[in-house]
Amino acid sequence: MTPERKQKLISTLERRQPDLHLITDQVHKPRNLAALIRTCDAVGIPYVHTVTPKAGYIFKGTAKGSDRWVKMISHDSCEQAIQQVKLQGLKVYAAHFSDRAVDYRDVDYTIPCAILMGSEKEGVSDAAAGLADQHILIPMMGMVGSLNVSTAAGIIMVEAQNQRLKAGLYNESRLDPDEFTDTLFEWSFP
Amino acid sequence: MTPERKQKLISTLERRQPDLHLITDQVHKPRNLAALIRTCDAVGIPYVHTVTPKAGYIFKGTAKGSDRWVKMISHDSCEQAIQQVKLQGLKVYAAHFSDRAVDYRDVDYTIPCAILMGSEKEGVSDAAAGLADQHILIPMMGMVGSLNVSTAAGIIMVEAQNQRLKAGLYNESRLDPDEFTDTLFEWSFP
Ligand SMILES: C[S@@+](CC[C@H](N)C(=O)[O-])C[C@H]1O[C@@H](n2cnc3c(N)ncnc32)[C@H](O)[C@@H]1O
Ligand SMILES: C[S@@+](CC[C@H](N)C(=O)[O-])C[C@H]1O[C@@H](n2cnc3c(N)ncnc32)[C@H](O)[C@@H]1O
């Protein structure tokens, strides 16, 4: 490995945000999941919780290799994923059309939190929506009722990044030192 | 047509932004183009300029019918598209990785402008980049070098929407009255 490559890995790890997660509730299309993971890498989200649809599911798509840089944690249900991140002290913001939804820019992403995205067809389930701490929404001005799930996720994740940039959360390493070392070791394999 | 449906069409037209366009430079994947058009509808962009790749290209994907609400204008080259919007008095912001790129939030989307997106593989061509008034970039913190084109476009378009919401540009009808009437007529067909 070249020194430049090693430095790139280190400075990426220094910007990882261990207290910012993404949860996807049965996103069916592999290419949507791929785009989601690619944006997670870009904003420094280290963990994506997935609930894989029951039927035979093969992950492929243009993640541009970003699935290498983001840890996928799979769960049997979305409720299980939410409970797990809550035990870690994260608030859950569900991107969900409901009466209690607020503008996505009006919540605080600098606190430990997880962003929950619904599936293409069903959106966020009632059970999962009930467990979320807040519902958030990107205002829409057109005829069509929803955005593509990976587009919506990207918009929300980059808002989280903008808030965290402003708060200085990318300025010094925030990963647990052991995890930093282990991940660097793992990433260093060709 | 129900009165509610007619009202929905009218209030959507009242929010359309005739001085905000999107230009796509040879986006090859129909599903990326579909997601792009869906976001255009959502933020009230009435016109998408496309440069279709030379080889046999069939448009399909989950535009959720939004291609009905957005006018597609096709061009032989990206330069041609840029020249056309410039003649209409629009500034062109190219989403493009270059030395002169600024943070995408640091440009003014409330003035008449067009957002130019590059293709998945080649990005924005040198010729098109040279014609653009400014280059803009979404900061990235990860390993992978770029976002998915429809994700990046969504992030930039919603920033434009946020600025225009703040400036009150969705508060009253901005379409030319004749175009308003013609489009309402067109949209009213089942
Ligand atoms: C295609 S949408 C689901 C639409 C579904 N028919 C519904 O009514 O919930 C897929 C997911 O993308 C996210 N999404 C789409 N548009 C959004 C918006 N404007 N604001 C917030 N999230 C959005 C939500 O998480 C949603 O569950
Ligand atoms: C997959 S990228 C193209 C990557 C191409 N290999 C390059 O180096 O330009 C496709 C398009 O998405 C847009 N894009 C992707 N990531 C972006 C970012 N971080 N900021 C602004 N635009 C971006 C640009 O318009 C780009 O041309």
Coordinates of C-alpha atoms and ligand atoms in Angstrom, one line a residue:
Chain A
M1 CA 0.0 0.0 0.0
T2 CA 1.3 3.5 -0.9
P3 CA 1.7 6.0 1.9
E4 CA -0.9 8.2 0.1
R5 CA -3.4 5.3 0.2
K6 CA -2.8 4.7 3.8
Q7 CA -3.3 8.4 4.6
K8 CA -6.5 8.4 2.7
L9 CA -7.8 5.5 4.7
I10 CA -6.8 7.1 8.0
S11 CA -8.3 10.5 7.2
T12 CA -11.6 8.8 6.1
L13 CA -11.7 6.9 9.4
E14 CA -11.1 10.2 11.2
R15 CA -14.2 11.6 9.7
R16 CA -16.5 8.6 10.4
Q17 CA -19.5 9.4 12.6
P18 CA -20.2 6.4 14.9
D19 CA -23.3 8.1 16.3
L20 CA -25.0 8.5 12.9
H21 CA -26.7 5.4 11.4
L22 CA -29.0 4.6 8.6
I23 CA -31.9 2.1 8.8
T24 CA -33.6 0.9 5.7
D25 CA -36.9 -0.9 6.0
Q26 CA -37.1 -3.5 3.3
V27 CA -35.7 -1.5 0.4
H28 CA -36.3 -4.0 -2.4
K29 CA -34.3 -2.7 -5.3
P30 CA -30.6 -3.5 -5.1
R31 CA -29.7 -0.4 -7.0
N32 CA -31.5 1.8 -4.5
L33 CA -29.7 0.1 -1.7
A34 CA -26.4 0.5 -3.6
A35 CA -27.0 4.3 -4.0
L36 CA -27.9 4.5 -0.3
I37 CA -24.7 2.8 0.8
R38 CA -22.6 5.0 -1.6
T39 CA -24.1 8.1 0.1
C40 CA -23.5 6.7 3.6
D41 CA -19.8 6.3 2.7
A42 CA -19.8 9.9 1.4
V43 CA -21.2 11.5 4.6
G44 CA -19.2 9.2 6.9
I45 CA -22.1 6.9 8.1
P46 CA -20.3 3.7 9.2
Y47 CA -23.3 1.5 9.8
V48 CA -26.4 0.7 7.7
H49 CA -29.1 -1.5 9.3
T50 CA -31.0 -3.4 6.7
V51 CA -34.1 -5.5 6.9
T52 CA -33.9 -7.7 3.8
P53 CA -37.1 -8.6 2.1
K54 CA -38.1 -12.2 2.7
A55 CA -37.9 -13.4 -0.9
G56 CA -34.6 -14.3 -2.5
Y57 CA -32.6 -11.1 -2.5
I58 CA -29.3 -10.6 -4.3
F59 CA -27.4 -7.4 -3.6
K60 CA -25.9 -5.8 -6.6
G61 CA -25.8 -2.4 -8.1
T62 CA -23.5 0.5 -8.5
A63 CA -22.3 0.9 -4.9
K64 CA -19.0 1.7 -6.6
G65 CA -17.4 -0.6 -4.1
S66 CA -18.7 1.5 -1.2
D67 CA -20.2 -1.6 0.5
R68 CA -16.6 -2.2 1.4
W69 CA -16.4 1.0 3.5
V70 CA -19.8 0.7 5.2
K71 CA -20.8 -2.0 7.7
M72 CA -24.1 -3.7 6.9
I73 CA -26.0 -5.0 9.9
S74 CA -29.0 -7.2 8.9
H75 CA -32.1 -7.6 11.1
D76 CA -35.2 -9.8 10.9
S77 CA -37.5 -6.8 11.4
C78 CA -37.4 -3.1 11.4
E79 CA -38.6 -3.0 15.0
Q80 CA -35.5 -5.0 16.0
A81 CA -33.2 -2.6 14.2
I82 CA -34.9 0.4 15.9
Q83 CA -34.6 -1.2 19.3
Q84 CA -31.0 -2.0 18.8
V85 CA -30.0 1.6 17.9
K86 CA -32.2 2.9 20.7
L87 CA -30.2 0.8 23.2
Q88 CA -27.1 2.5 21.9
G89 CA -28.7 5.8 22.8
L90 CA -29.6 7.0 19.3
K91 CA -32.8 8.9 18.5
V92 CA -34.7 7.6 15.5
Y93 CA -35.9 10.0 12.8
A94 CA -38.3 8.3 10.4
A95 CA -38.6 9.8 6.9
H96 CA -42.3 9.3 6.8
F97 CA -45.4 11.0 5.6
S98 CA -47.6 11.5 8.7
D99 CA -49.5 14.2 10.5
R100 CA -46.7 14.5 13.0
A101 CA -43.9 14.9 10.4
V102 CA -41.8 18.1 10.6
D103 CA -39.5 19.6 8.0
Y104 CA -36.4 17.5 7.7
R105 CA -34.2 20.6 8.4
D106 CA -35.9 21.2 11.7
V107 CA -34.4 18.3 13.6
D108 CA -31.0 18.1 15.2
Y109 CA -28.7 15.6 13.5
T110 CA -25.7 16.5 15.6
I111 CA -27.0 14.4 18.5
P112 CA -26.6 10.6 18.3
C113 CA -29.3 9.5 15.8
A114 CA -30.4 7.1 13.1
I115 CA -32.3 8.0 9.9
L116 CA -35.0 5.5 9.0
M117 CA -36.1 5.1 5.4
G118 CA -39.2 3.2 4.2
S119 CA -39.5 0.7 1.3
E120 CA -40.3 1.8 -2.2
K121 CA -43.9 0.5 -2.2
E122 CA -45.0 0.5 1.4
G123 CA -43.0 3.3 3.0
V124 CA -42.3 3.0 6.7
S125 CA -44.6 0.4 8.5
D126 CA -47.0 1.6 11.1
A127 CA -45.1 -0.4 13.8
A128 CA -41.8 1.2 12.9
A129 CA -43.3 4.7 12.6
G130 CA -44.8 4.2 16.1
L131 CA -41.3 3.4 17.5
A132 CA -39.6 6.4 15.9
D133 CA -38.9 9.5 18.0
Q134 CA -39.8 11.9 15.2
H135 CA -41.1 11.9 11.7
I136 CA -39.4 14.1 9.1
L137 CA -40.4 15.2 5.6
I138 CA -38.9 16.9 2.6
P139 CA -41.4 19.5 1.4
M140 CA -42.8 18.6 -2.1
M141 CA -44.3 21.1 -4.6
G142 CA -45.3 18.8 -7.4
M143 CA -47.8 16.3 -8.6
V144 CA -46.1 13.1 -7.6
G145 CA -46.4 12.0 -4.0
S146 CA -42.9 10.9 -3.1
L147 CA -39.3 11.0 -4.0
N148 CA -37.2 8.0 -4.9
V149 CA -36.0 6.5 -1.7
S150 CA -32.3 6.9 -2.4
T151 CA -32.8 10.5 -3.5
A152 CA -34.8 11.3 -0.3
A153 CA -32.1 9.5 1.9
G154 CA -29.3 11.5 0.2
I155 CA -31.1 14.8 0.8
I156 CA -31.5 14.0 4.5
M157 CA -28.0 12.5 5.0
V158 CA -26.4 15.6 3.4
E159 CA -28.4 17.8 5.7
A160 CA -27.0 15.8 8.6
Q161 CA -23.6 16.2 7.2
N162 CA -24.0 20.0 6.8
Q163 CA -25.1 20.3 10.5
R164 CA -22.3 18.1 11.6
L165 CA -19.7 20.1 9.6
K166 CA -20.9 23.3 11.2
A167 CA -20.7 21.7 14.7
G168 CA -17.1 20.6 14.0
L169 CA -17.9 16.9 14.3
Y170 CA -15.6 16.0 11.3
N171 CA -12.6 17.8 12.8
E172 CA -11.3 15.0 15.0
S173 CA -11.5 11.3 15.2
R174 CA -14.7 10.0 16.9
L175 CA -14.4 6.3 16.5
D176 CA -13.5 4.1 19.5
P177 CA -9.6 3.7 19.2
D178 CA -9.9 -0.2 19.0
E179 CA -12.5 0.0 16.3
F180 CA -10.3 2.5 14.4
T181 CA -7.3 0.2 14.5
D182 CA -9.4 -2.9 13.5
T183 CA -11.1 -1.1 10.7
L184 CA -7.9 0.3 9.3
F185 CA -6.4 -3.2 9.4
E186 CA -9.4 -4.6 7.6
W187 CA -9.5 -1.8 5.0
S188 CA -5.8 -2.2 4.3
F189 CA -6.2 -5.6 2.7
P190 CA -6.1 -5.3 -1.1
Chain B
M1 CA -62.2 15.6 -13.4
T2 CA -63.1 16.3 -9.8
P3 CA -62.9 19.8 -8.5
E4 CA -60.1 18.6 -6.1
R5 CA -58.1 17.2 -8.9
K6 CA -58.4 20.5 -10.9
Q7 CA -57.4 22.4 -7.8
K8 CA -54.3 20.2 -7.4
L9 CA -53.3 20.8 -11.0
I10 CA -53.7 24.6 -10.5
S11 CA -51.8 24.8 -7.3
T12 CA -49.0 22.7 -8.7
L13 CA -48.8 25.1 -11.8
E14 CA -48.8 28.1 -9.4
R15 CA -45.6 26.7 -7.8
R16 CA -43.8 25.9 -11.1
Q17 CA -40.5 27.8 -11.4
P18 CA -40.0 28.7 -15.1
D19 CA -36.6 30.2 -14.4
L20 CA -35.1 27.0 -12.9
H21 CA -34.1 24.3 -15.3
L22 CA -32.1 21.0 -15.2
I23 CA -29.7 19.9 -17.9
T24 CA -28.5 16.3 -18.0
D25 CA -25.4 15.5 -20.1
Q26 CA -25.9 12.0 -21.4
V27 CA -27.3 10.3 -18.4
H28 CA -27.3 6.7 -19.7
K29 CA -29.3 4.8 -17.2
P30 CA -33.1 5.3 -17.7
R31 CA -33.7 4.7 -13.9
N32 CA -31.3 7.6 -13.1
L33 CA -33.2 9.8 -15.6
A34 CA -36.5 8.7 -14.1
A35 CA -35.4 9.6 -10.6
L36 CA -34.2 12.9 -11.8
I37 CA -37.4 13.8 -13.5
R38 CA -39.4 12.8 -10.4
T39 CA -37.3 15.2 -8.3
C40 CA -37.8 17.9 -10.9
D41 CA -41.6 17.6 -10.6
A42 CA -41.2 17.6 -6.8
V43 CA -39.3 20.9 -6.6
G44 CA -41.3 22.5 -9.4
I45 CA -38.7 22.5 -12.2
P46 CA -40.8 22.5 -15.4
Y47 CA -38.1 21.8 -18.0
V48 CA -35.4 19.1 -18.3
H49 CA -32.9 19.4 -21.1
T50 CA -31.6 16.0 -22.1
V51 CA -28.7 15.0 -24.4
T52 CA -29.5 11.5 -25.2
P53 CA -26.7 9.1 -25.7
K54 CA -26.2 8.1 -29.3
A55 CA -26.9 4.4 -29.1
G56 CA -30.5 3.1 -29.0
Y57 CA -32.0 4.5 -25.8
I58 CA -35.3 3.6 -24.4
F59 CA -36.7 5.7 -21.6
K60 CA -38.2 3.6 -18.8
G61 CA -37.9 3.5 -15.0
T62 CA -39.9 4.6 -12.0
A63 CA -40.6 8.2 -12.9
K64 CA -44.0 7.4 -11.2
G65 CA -45.6 9.1 -14.1
S66 CA -43.7 12.3 -13.4
D67 CA -42.5 12.5 -17.0
R68 CA -46.1 13.7 -17.6
W69 CA -45.6 16.8 -15.5
V70 CA -42.1 17.8 -16.7
K71 CA -41.3 19.0 -20.2
M72 CA -38.3 17.1 -21.7
I73 CA -36.4 19.1 -24.3
S74 CA -33.8 17.1 -26.2
H75 CA -30.7 18.4 -27.7
D76 CA -27.9 17.0 -29.9
S77 CA -25.2 18.2 -27.6
C78 CA -24.8 19.6 -24.2
E79 CA -23.2 22.8 -25.6
Q80 CA -26.4 23.4 -27.5
A81 CA -28.5 23.0 -24.4
I82 CA -26.3 25.4 -22.5
Q83 CA -26.4 28.0 -25.2
Q84 CA -30.2 27.7 -25.4
V85 CA -30.7 28.4 -21.7
K86 CA -28.1 31.1 -21.7
L87 CA -30.1 32.9 -24.4
Q88 CA -33.0 32.7 -22.1
G89 CA -31.0 34.6 -19.5
L90 CA -30.2 31.7 -17.2
K91 CA -26.9 31.2 -15.4
V92 CA -25.5 27.7 -15.6
Y93 CA -24.2 25.8 -12.5
A94 CA -22.3 22.7 -13.4
A95 CA -22.2 19.9 -10.8
H96 CA -18.6 19.2 -11.6
F97 CA -15.4 18.2 -9.8
S98 CA -12.9 20.9 -10.7
D99 CA -10.5 23.3 -9.1
R100 CA -12.9 26.2 -9.5
A101 CA -15.8 24.3 -7.9
V102 CA -17.5 25.9 -4.8
D103 CA -19.7 24.4 -2.2
Y104 CA -23.2 23.8 -3.7
R105 CA -24.8 25.9 -0.9
D106 CA -22.7 28.9 -1.8
V107 CA -24.4 29.8 -5.0
D108 CA -27.6 31.7 -5.5
Y109 CA -30.5 29.6 -6.9
T110 CA -33.1 32.3 -6.6
I111 CA -31.8 34.0 -9.8
P112 CA -32.8 32.4 -13.2
C113 CA -30.5 29.4 -13.5
A114 CA -30.0 25.9 -14.8
I115 CA -28.3 23.0 -12.9
L116 CA -26.1 20.9 -15.2
M117 CA -25.4 17.2 -14.2
G118 CA -22.8 15.0 -15.8
S119 CA -23.1 11.4 -17.0
E120 CA -22.5 8.4 -14.8
K121 CA -19.2 7.5 -16.4
E122 CA -17.7 10.6 -17.9
G123 CA -19.1 13.4 -15.7
V124 CA -19.5 16.8 -17.3
S125 CA -17.5 17.1 -20.5
D126 CA -14.6 19.7 -20.7
A127 CA -16.5 21.7 -23.4
A128 CA -19.7 21.9 -21.2
A129 CA -17.7 22.7 -18.1
G130 CA -16.0 25.5 -20.0
L131 CA -19.3 27.0 -20.9
A132 CA -20.8 26.9 -17.3
D133 CA -20.8 30.0 -15.2
Q134 CA -19.9 28.2 -12.1
H135 CA -18.9 24.8 -10.9
I136 CA -20.5 23.4 -7.7
L137 CA -19.7 20.5 -5.5
I138 CA -21.3 18.6 -2.6
P139 CA -18.5 18.0 0.0
M140 CA -17.6 14.3 0.4
M141 CA -16.1 12.7 3.5
G142 CA -15.7 9.1 2.3
M143 CA -13.6 6.8 0.2
V144 CA -15.7 6.8 -3.0
G145 CA -15.2 9.6 -5.4
S146 CA -18.7 10.6 -6.4
L147 CA -22.4 10.2 -5.6
N148 CA -24.9 8.6 -7.8
V149 CA -26.0 11.3 -10.3
S150 CA -29.7 11.3 -9.3
T151 CA -28.8 11.5 -5.6
A152 CA -26.4 14.4 -6.3
A153 CA -29.0 16.2 -8.5
G154 CA -31.7 15.7 -5.8
I155 CA -29.5 17.3 -3.1
I156 CA -28.8 20.3 -5.3
M157 CA -32.4 20.7 -6.5
V158 CA -33.7 20.6 -3.0
E159 CA -31.1 23.3 -1.9
A160 CA -32.5 25.4 -4.8
Q161 CA -36.0 24.7 -3.5
N162 CA -35.1 25.7 0.1
Q163 CA -33.6 29.0 -1.1
R164 CA -36.6 29.7 -3.3
L165 CA -39.0 28.9 -0.5
K166 CA -37.2 31.3 1.7
A167 CA -37.3 34.0 -1.0
G168 CA -41.1 33.5 -1.4
L169 CA -40.8 32.3 -5.0
Y170 CA -43.5 29.6 -4.5
N171 CA -46.0 32.1 -3.1
E172 CA -47.5 33.3 -6.4
S173 CA -47.8 32.0 -9.9
R174 CA -44.7 32.7 -12.0
L175 CA -45.6 31.0 -15.3
D176 CA -46.5 33.1 -18.3
P177 CA -50.3 33.2 -18.3
D178 CA -50.6 31.6 -21.7
E179 CA -48.3 28.8 -20.8
F180 CA -50.3 28.4 -17.6
T181 CA -53.6 28.0 -19.5
D182 CA -52.1 25.7 -22.1
T183 CA -50.4 23.4 -19.6
L184 CA -53.5 23.2 -17.5
F185 CA -55.5 22.2 -20.6
E186 CA -52.9 19.6 -21.5
W187 CA -52.7 18.2 -17.9
S188 CA -56.5 18.0 -17.7
F189 CA -56.7 15.2 -20.2
P190 CA -57.1 11.8 -18.6
Ligands
LIG1 C1 -41.2 5.9 -2.6 S1 -41.3 6.4 -1.0 C2 -42.7 5.4 -0.3 C3 -44.0 5.9 -0.8 C4 -45.1 5.1 -0.1 N1 -46.1 4.9 -1.1 C5 -45.7 5.9 1.0 O1 -46.8 6.5 0.8 O2 -45.1 6.0 2.1 C6 -40.0 5.5 -0.2 C7 -39.4 6.1 1.0 O3 -38.7 7.3 0.6 C8 -38.7 8.3 1.6 N2 -39.3 9.5 1.0 C9 -39.8 9.7 -0.2 N3 -40.1 11.0 -0.4 C10 -39.9 11.6 0.8 C11 -40.1 13.0 1.3 N4 -40.6 13.9 0.5 N5 -39.7 13.2 2.5 C12 -39.2 12.3 3.3 N6 -39.0 11.0 2.9 C13 -39.3 10.7 1.7 C14 -39.6 7.7 2.8 O4 -38.7 7.1 3.7 C15 -40.4 6.7 2.1 O5 -40.9 5.7 2.9
LIG2 C1 -21.1 9.4 -11.0 S1 -20.7 11.1 -11.2 C2 -19.4 11.2 -12.4 C3 -18.1 10.7 -12.0 C4 -17.1 10.9 -13.0 N1 -16.2 9.7 -13.0 C5 -16.3 12.2 -12.8 O1 -15.2 12.0 -12.3 O2 -16.7 13.2 -13.1 C6 -22.0 11.7 -12.2 C7 -22.4 13.1 -12.0 O3 -23.0 13.2 -10.7 C8 -22.8 14.5 -10.2 N2 -22.1 14.4 -8.9 C9 -21.7 13.2 -8.2 N3 -21.2 13.5 -7.0 C10 -21.2 14.8 -6.9 C11 -20.8 15.7 -5.8 N4 -20.3 15.3 -4.7 N5 -21.0 17.0 -6.0 C12 -21.6 17.5 -7.2 N6 -22.0 16.7 -8.2 C13 -21.8 15.4 -8.0 C14 -21.9 15.3 -11.2 O4 -22.7 16.0 -12.0 C15 -21.3 14.1 -12.0 O5 -20.9 14.5 -13.3

